[in-house]
Tab-separated table of N, CA and C in Angstrom:
chain	number	residue	atom	x	y	z
G	1	MET	N	-58.309	69.721	-8.214
G	1	MET	CA	-59.153	69.747	-7.029
G	1	MET	C	-58.850	71.013	-6.229
G	2	PRO	N	-59.899	71.740	-5.784
G	2	PRO	CA	-59.671	72.975	-5.025
G	2	PRO	C	-59.031	72.708	-3.669
G	3	ASP	N	-58.344	73.701	-3.191
G	3	ASP	CA	-57.715	73.614	-1.873
G	3	ASP	C	-58.815	73.555	-0.804
G	4	GLN	N	-58.863	72.450	-0.038
G	4	GLN	CA	-59.904	72.244	0.967
G	4	GLN	C	-59.883	73.319	2.054
G	5	SER	N	-58.713	73.829	2.379
G	5	SER	CA	-58.640	74.839	3.436
G	5	SER	C	-59.375	76.116	3.046
G	6	LYS	N	-59.501	76.388	1.755
G	6	LYS	CA	-60.222	77.574	1.306
G	6	LYS	C	-61.727	77.331	1.240
G	7	LEU	N	-62.127	76.079	1.047
G	7	LEU	CA	-63.550	75.763	1.002
G	7	LEU	C	-64.168	75.699	2.389
G	8	PHE	N	-63.404	75.228	3.358
G	8	PHE	CA	-63.904	75.055	4.720
G	8	PHE	C	-62.949	75.742	5.692
G	9	PRO	N	-63.122	77.047	5.882
G	9	PRO	CA	-62.211	77.742	6.792
G	9	PRO	C	-62.326	77.186	8.209
G	10	ASP	N	-61.256	77.272	8.926
G	10	ASP	CA	-61.222	76.798	10.306
G	10	ASP	C	-62.332	77.479	11.099
G	11	HIS	N	-63.245	76.687	11.669
G	11	HIS	CA	-64.381	77.257	12.383
G	11	HIS	C	-63.955	78.094	13.578
G	12	ARG	N	-62.800	77.840	14.135
G	12	ARG	CA	-62.370	78.607	15.297
G	12	ARG	C	-62.077	80.057	14.928
G	13	ARG	N	-61.740	80.315	13.677
G	13	ARG	CA	-61.512	81.696	13.256
G	13	ARG	C	-62.833	82.451	13.161
G	14	LEU	N	-63.946	81.734	13.091
G	14	LEU	CA	-65.245	82.352	12.911
G	14	LEU	C	-66.050	82.395	14.205
G	15	SER	N	-65.433	82.078	15.316
G	15	SER	CA	-66.170	81.872	16.553
G	15	SER	C	-66.352	83.113	17.418
G	16	GLY	N	-66.032	84.274	16.957
G	16	GLY	CA	-66.275	85.484	17.732
G	16	GLY	C	-65.222	85.758	18.787
G	17	GLU	N	-65.708	86.123	19.984
G	17	GLU	CA	-64.798	86.496	21.066
G	17	GLU	C	-63.855	85.360	21.422
G	18	ARG	N	-62.699	85.755	21.925
G	18	ARG	CA	-61.686	84.766	22.304
G	18	ARG	C	-61.231	85.010	23.733
G	19	TYR	N	-60.920	83.916	24.404
G	19	TYR	CA	-60.288	83.985	25.711
G	19	TYR	C	-58.779	84.016	25.515
G	20	THR	N	-58.089	84.672	26.426
G	20	THR	CA	-56.670	84.394	26.588
G	20	THR	C	-56.648	83.239	27.581
G	21	ILE	N	-55.555	82.552	27.656
G	21	ILE	CA	-55.494	81.434	28.591
G	21	ILE	C	-55.671	81.928	30.032
G	22	GLU	N	-55.181	83.121	30.321
G	22	GLU	CA	-55.313	83.670	31.673
G	22	GLU	C	-56.762	84.007	32.005
G	23	THR	N	-57.500	84.601	31.053
G	23	THR	CA	-58.894	84.947	31.333
G	23	THR	C	-59.766	83.696	31.414
G	24	PHE	N	-59.457	82.679	30.608
G	24	PHE	CA	-60.190	81.418	30.688
G	24	PHE	C	-59.964	80.762	32.043
G	25	ARG	N	-58.735	80.713	32.460
G	25	ARG	CA	-58.392	80.109	33.754
G	25	ARG	C	-59.111	80.834	34.890
G	26	ALA	N	-59.094	82.144	34.861
G	26	ALA	CA	-59.730	82.939	35.915
G	26	ALA	C	-61.254	82.790	35.888
G	27	ALA	N	-61.842	82.744	34.710
G	27	ALA	CA	-63.297	82.660	34.591
G	27	ALA	C	-63.850	81.397	35.232
G	28	TYR	N	-63.090	80.316	35.173
G	28	TYR	CA	-63.569	79.032	35.688
G	28	TYR	C	-62.743	78.517	36.861
G	29	ASP	N	-61.877	79.348	37.398
G	29	ASP	CA	-61.057	78.990	38.565
G	29	ASP	C	-60.394	77.623	38.377
G	30	LEU	N	-59.713	77.477	37.249
G	30	LEU	CA	-59.064	76.211	36.904
G	30	LEU	C	-57.598	76.222	37.306
G	31	PRO	N	-57.057	75.054	37.634
G	31	PRO	CA	-55.600	74.967	37.806
G	31	PRO	C	-54.914	75.282	36.468
G	32	ALA	N	-53.737	75.837	36.518
G	32	ALA	CA	-53.029	76.257	35.302
G	32	ALA	C	-52.874	75.116	34.302
G	33	GLN	N	-52.522	73.938	34.771
G	33	GLN	CA	-52.295	72.814	33.859
G	33	GLN	C	-53.588	72.386	33.150
G	34	GLU	N	-54.707	72.362	33.870
G	34	GLU	CA	-55.988	71.981	33.265
G	34	GLU	C	-56.457	73.040	32.276
G	35	ALA	N	-56.303	74.305	32.620
G	35	ALA	CA	-56.686	75.385	31.711
G	35	ALA	C	-55.877	75.301	30.422
G	36	LYS	N	-54.591	75.051	30.526
G	36	LYS	CA	-53.739	74.939	29.335
G	36	LYS	C	-54.140	73.741	28.483
G	37	ARG	N	-54.423	72.616	29.117
G	37	ARG	CA	-54.808	71.415	28.387
G	37	ARG	C	-56.086	71.662	27.573
G	38	LEU	N	-57.098	72.246	28.213
G	38	LEU	CA	-58.362	72.507	27.522
G	38	LEU	C	-58.190	73.575	26.446
G	39	TYR	N	-57.452	74.609	26.750
G	39	TYR	CA	-57.213	75.697	25.799
G	39	TYR	C	-56.474	75.186	24.573
G	40	ASP	N	-55.467	74.359	24.787
G	40	ASP	CA	-54.712	73.802	23.663
G	40	ASP	C	-55.573	72.859	22.826
G	41	LYS	N	-56.429	72.111	23.472
G	41	LYS	CA	-57.246	71.131	22.759
G	41	LYS	C	-58.416	71.766	22.016
G	42	PHE	N	-59.088	72.755	22.633
G	42	PHE	CA	-60.306	73.317	22.056
G	42	PHE	C	-60.144	74.709	21.475
G	43	GLY	N	-59.008	75.316	21.673
G	43	GLY	CA	-58.764	76.631	21.089
G	43	GLY	C	-59.279	77.768	21.950
G	44	PRO	N	-59.119	79.005	21.469
G	44	PRO	CA	-59.429	80.180	22.271
G	44	PRO	C	-60.880	80.671	22.184
G	45	SER	N	-61.733	80.023	21.412
G	45	SER	CA	-63.098	80.503	21.216
G	45	SER	C	-63.862	80.543	22.540
G	46	LYS	N	-64.321	81.723	22.902
G	46	LYS	CA	-65.085	81.885	24.141
G	46	LYS	C	-66.361	81.054	24.076
G	47	ARG	N	-67.022	81.060	22.951
G	47	ARG	CA	-68.263	80.300	22.795
G	47	ARG	C	-68.025	78.811	23.010
G	48	GLU	N	-66.993	78.263	22.399
G	48	GLU	CA	-66.716	76.833	22.520
G	48	GLU	C	-66.264	76.456	23.930
G	49	LEU	N	-65.401	77.264	24.520
G	49	LEU	CA	-64.925	76.947	25.863
G	49	LEU	C	-66.040	77.086	26.903
G	50	ASP	N	-66.910	78.086	26.753
G	50	ASP	CA	-68.036	78.227	27.677
G	50	ASP	C	-68.985	77.038	27.555
G	51	LEU	N	-69.248	76.606	26.344
G	51	LEU	CA	-70.102	75.439	26.128
G	51	LEU	C	-69.469	74.184	26.724
G	52	LEU	N	-68.187	74.013	26.528
G	52	LEU	CA	-67.472	72.878	27.112
G	52	LEU	C	-67.590	72.877	28.627
G	53	MET	N	-67.386	74.031	29.243
G	53	MET	CA	-67.431	74.088	30.696
G	53	MET	C	-68.845	73.864	31.222
G	54	ARG	N	-69.859	74.331	30.496
G	54	ARG	CA	-71.243	74.031	30.891
G	54	ARG	C	-71.506	72.538	30.833
G	55	ALA	N	-70.994	71.885	29.797
G	55	ALA	CA	-71.174	70.442	29.656
G	55	ALA	C	-70.440	69.687	30.758
G	56	ARG	N	-69.306	70.170	31.156
G	56	ARG	CA	-68.560	69.513	32.245
G	56	ARG	C	-69.296	69.639	33.570
G	57	GLU	N	-69.953	70.777	33.789
G	57	GLU	CA	-70.687	70.993	35.034
G	57	GLU	C	-71.969	70.176	35.104
G	58	ASN	N	-72.660	70.033	33.975
G	58	ASN	CA	-73.942	69.337	33.962
G	58	ASN	C	-74.107	68.577	32.643
G	59	PRO	N	-73.471	67.423	32.501
G	59	PRO	CA	-73.520	66.690	31.238
G	59	PRO	C	-74.915	66.257	30.832
G	60	ALA	N	-75.807	66.044	31.783
G	60	ALA	CA	-77.157	65.582	31.464
G	60	ALA	C	-77.925	66.555	30.583
G	61	GLN	N	-77.670	67.845	30.730
G	61	GLN	CA	-78.407	68.830	29.929
G	61	GLN	C	-78.092	68.707	28.431
G	62	PHE	N	-76.998	68.071	28.089
G	62	PHE	CA	-76.615	67.939	26.694
G	62	PHE	C	-76.971	66.571	26.118
G	63	LEU	N	-77.522	65.692	26.939
G	63	LEU	CA	-77.866	64.356	26.470
G	63	LEU	C	-79.336	64.240	26.100
G	64	ASN	N	-80.130	65.253	26.359
G	64	ASN	CA	-81.570	65.199	26.103
G	64	ASN	C	-81.991	66.158	24.994
G	65	PHE	N	-81.381	66.065	23.863
G	65	PHE	CA	-81.762	66.970	22.780
G	65	PHE	C	-82.469	66.247	21.687
């Protein structure tokens, strides 16, 4: 059986621009502990973190698709 990690590379490596934890925290004016929690959970992908923060601000926009 082929190595699954080679068939499905980690999507976070393919996500383009990345935040540092400091730039993510500053971009959304987050407390240090909350920024670290989200960064550790969702990774450094700017695209994913921006989408997450948009969903946190207005969850209804993501429920009507």
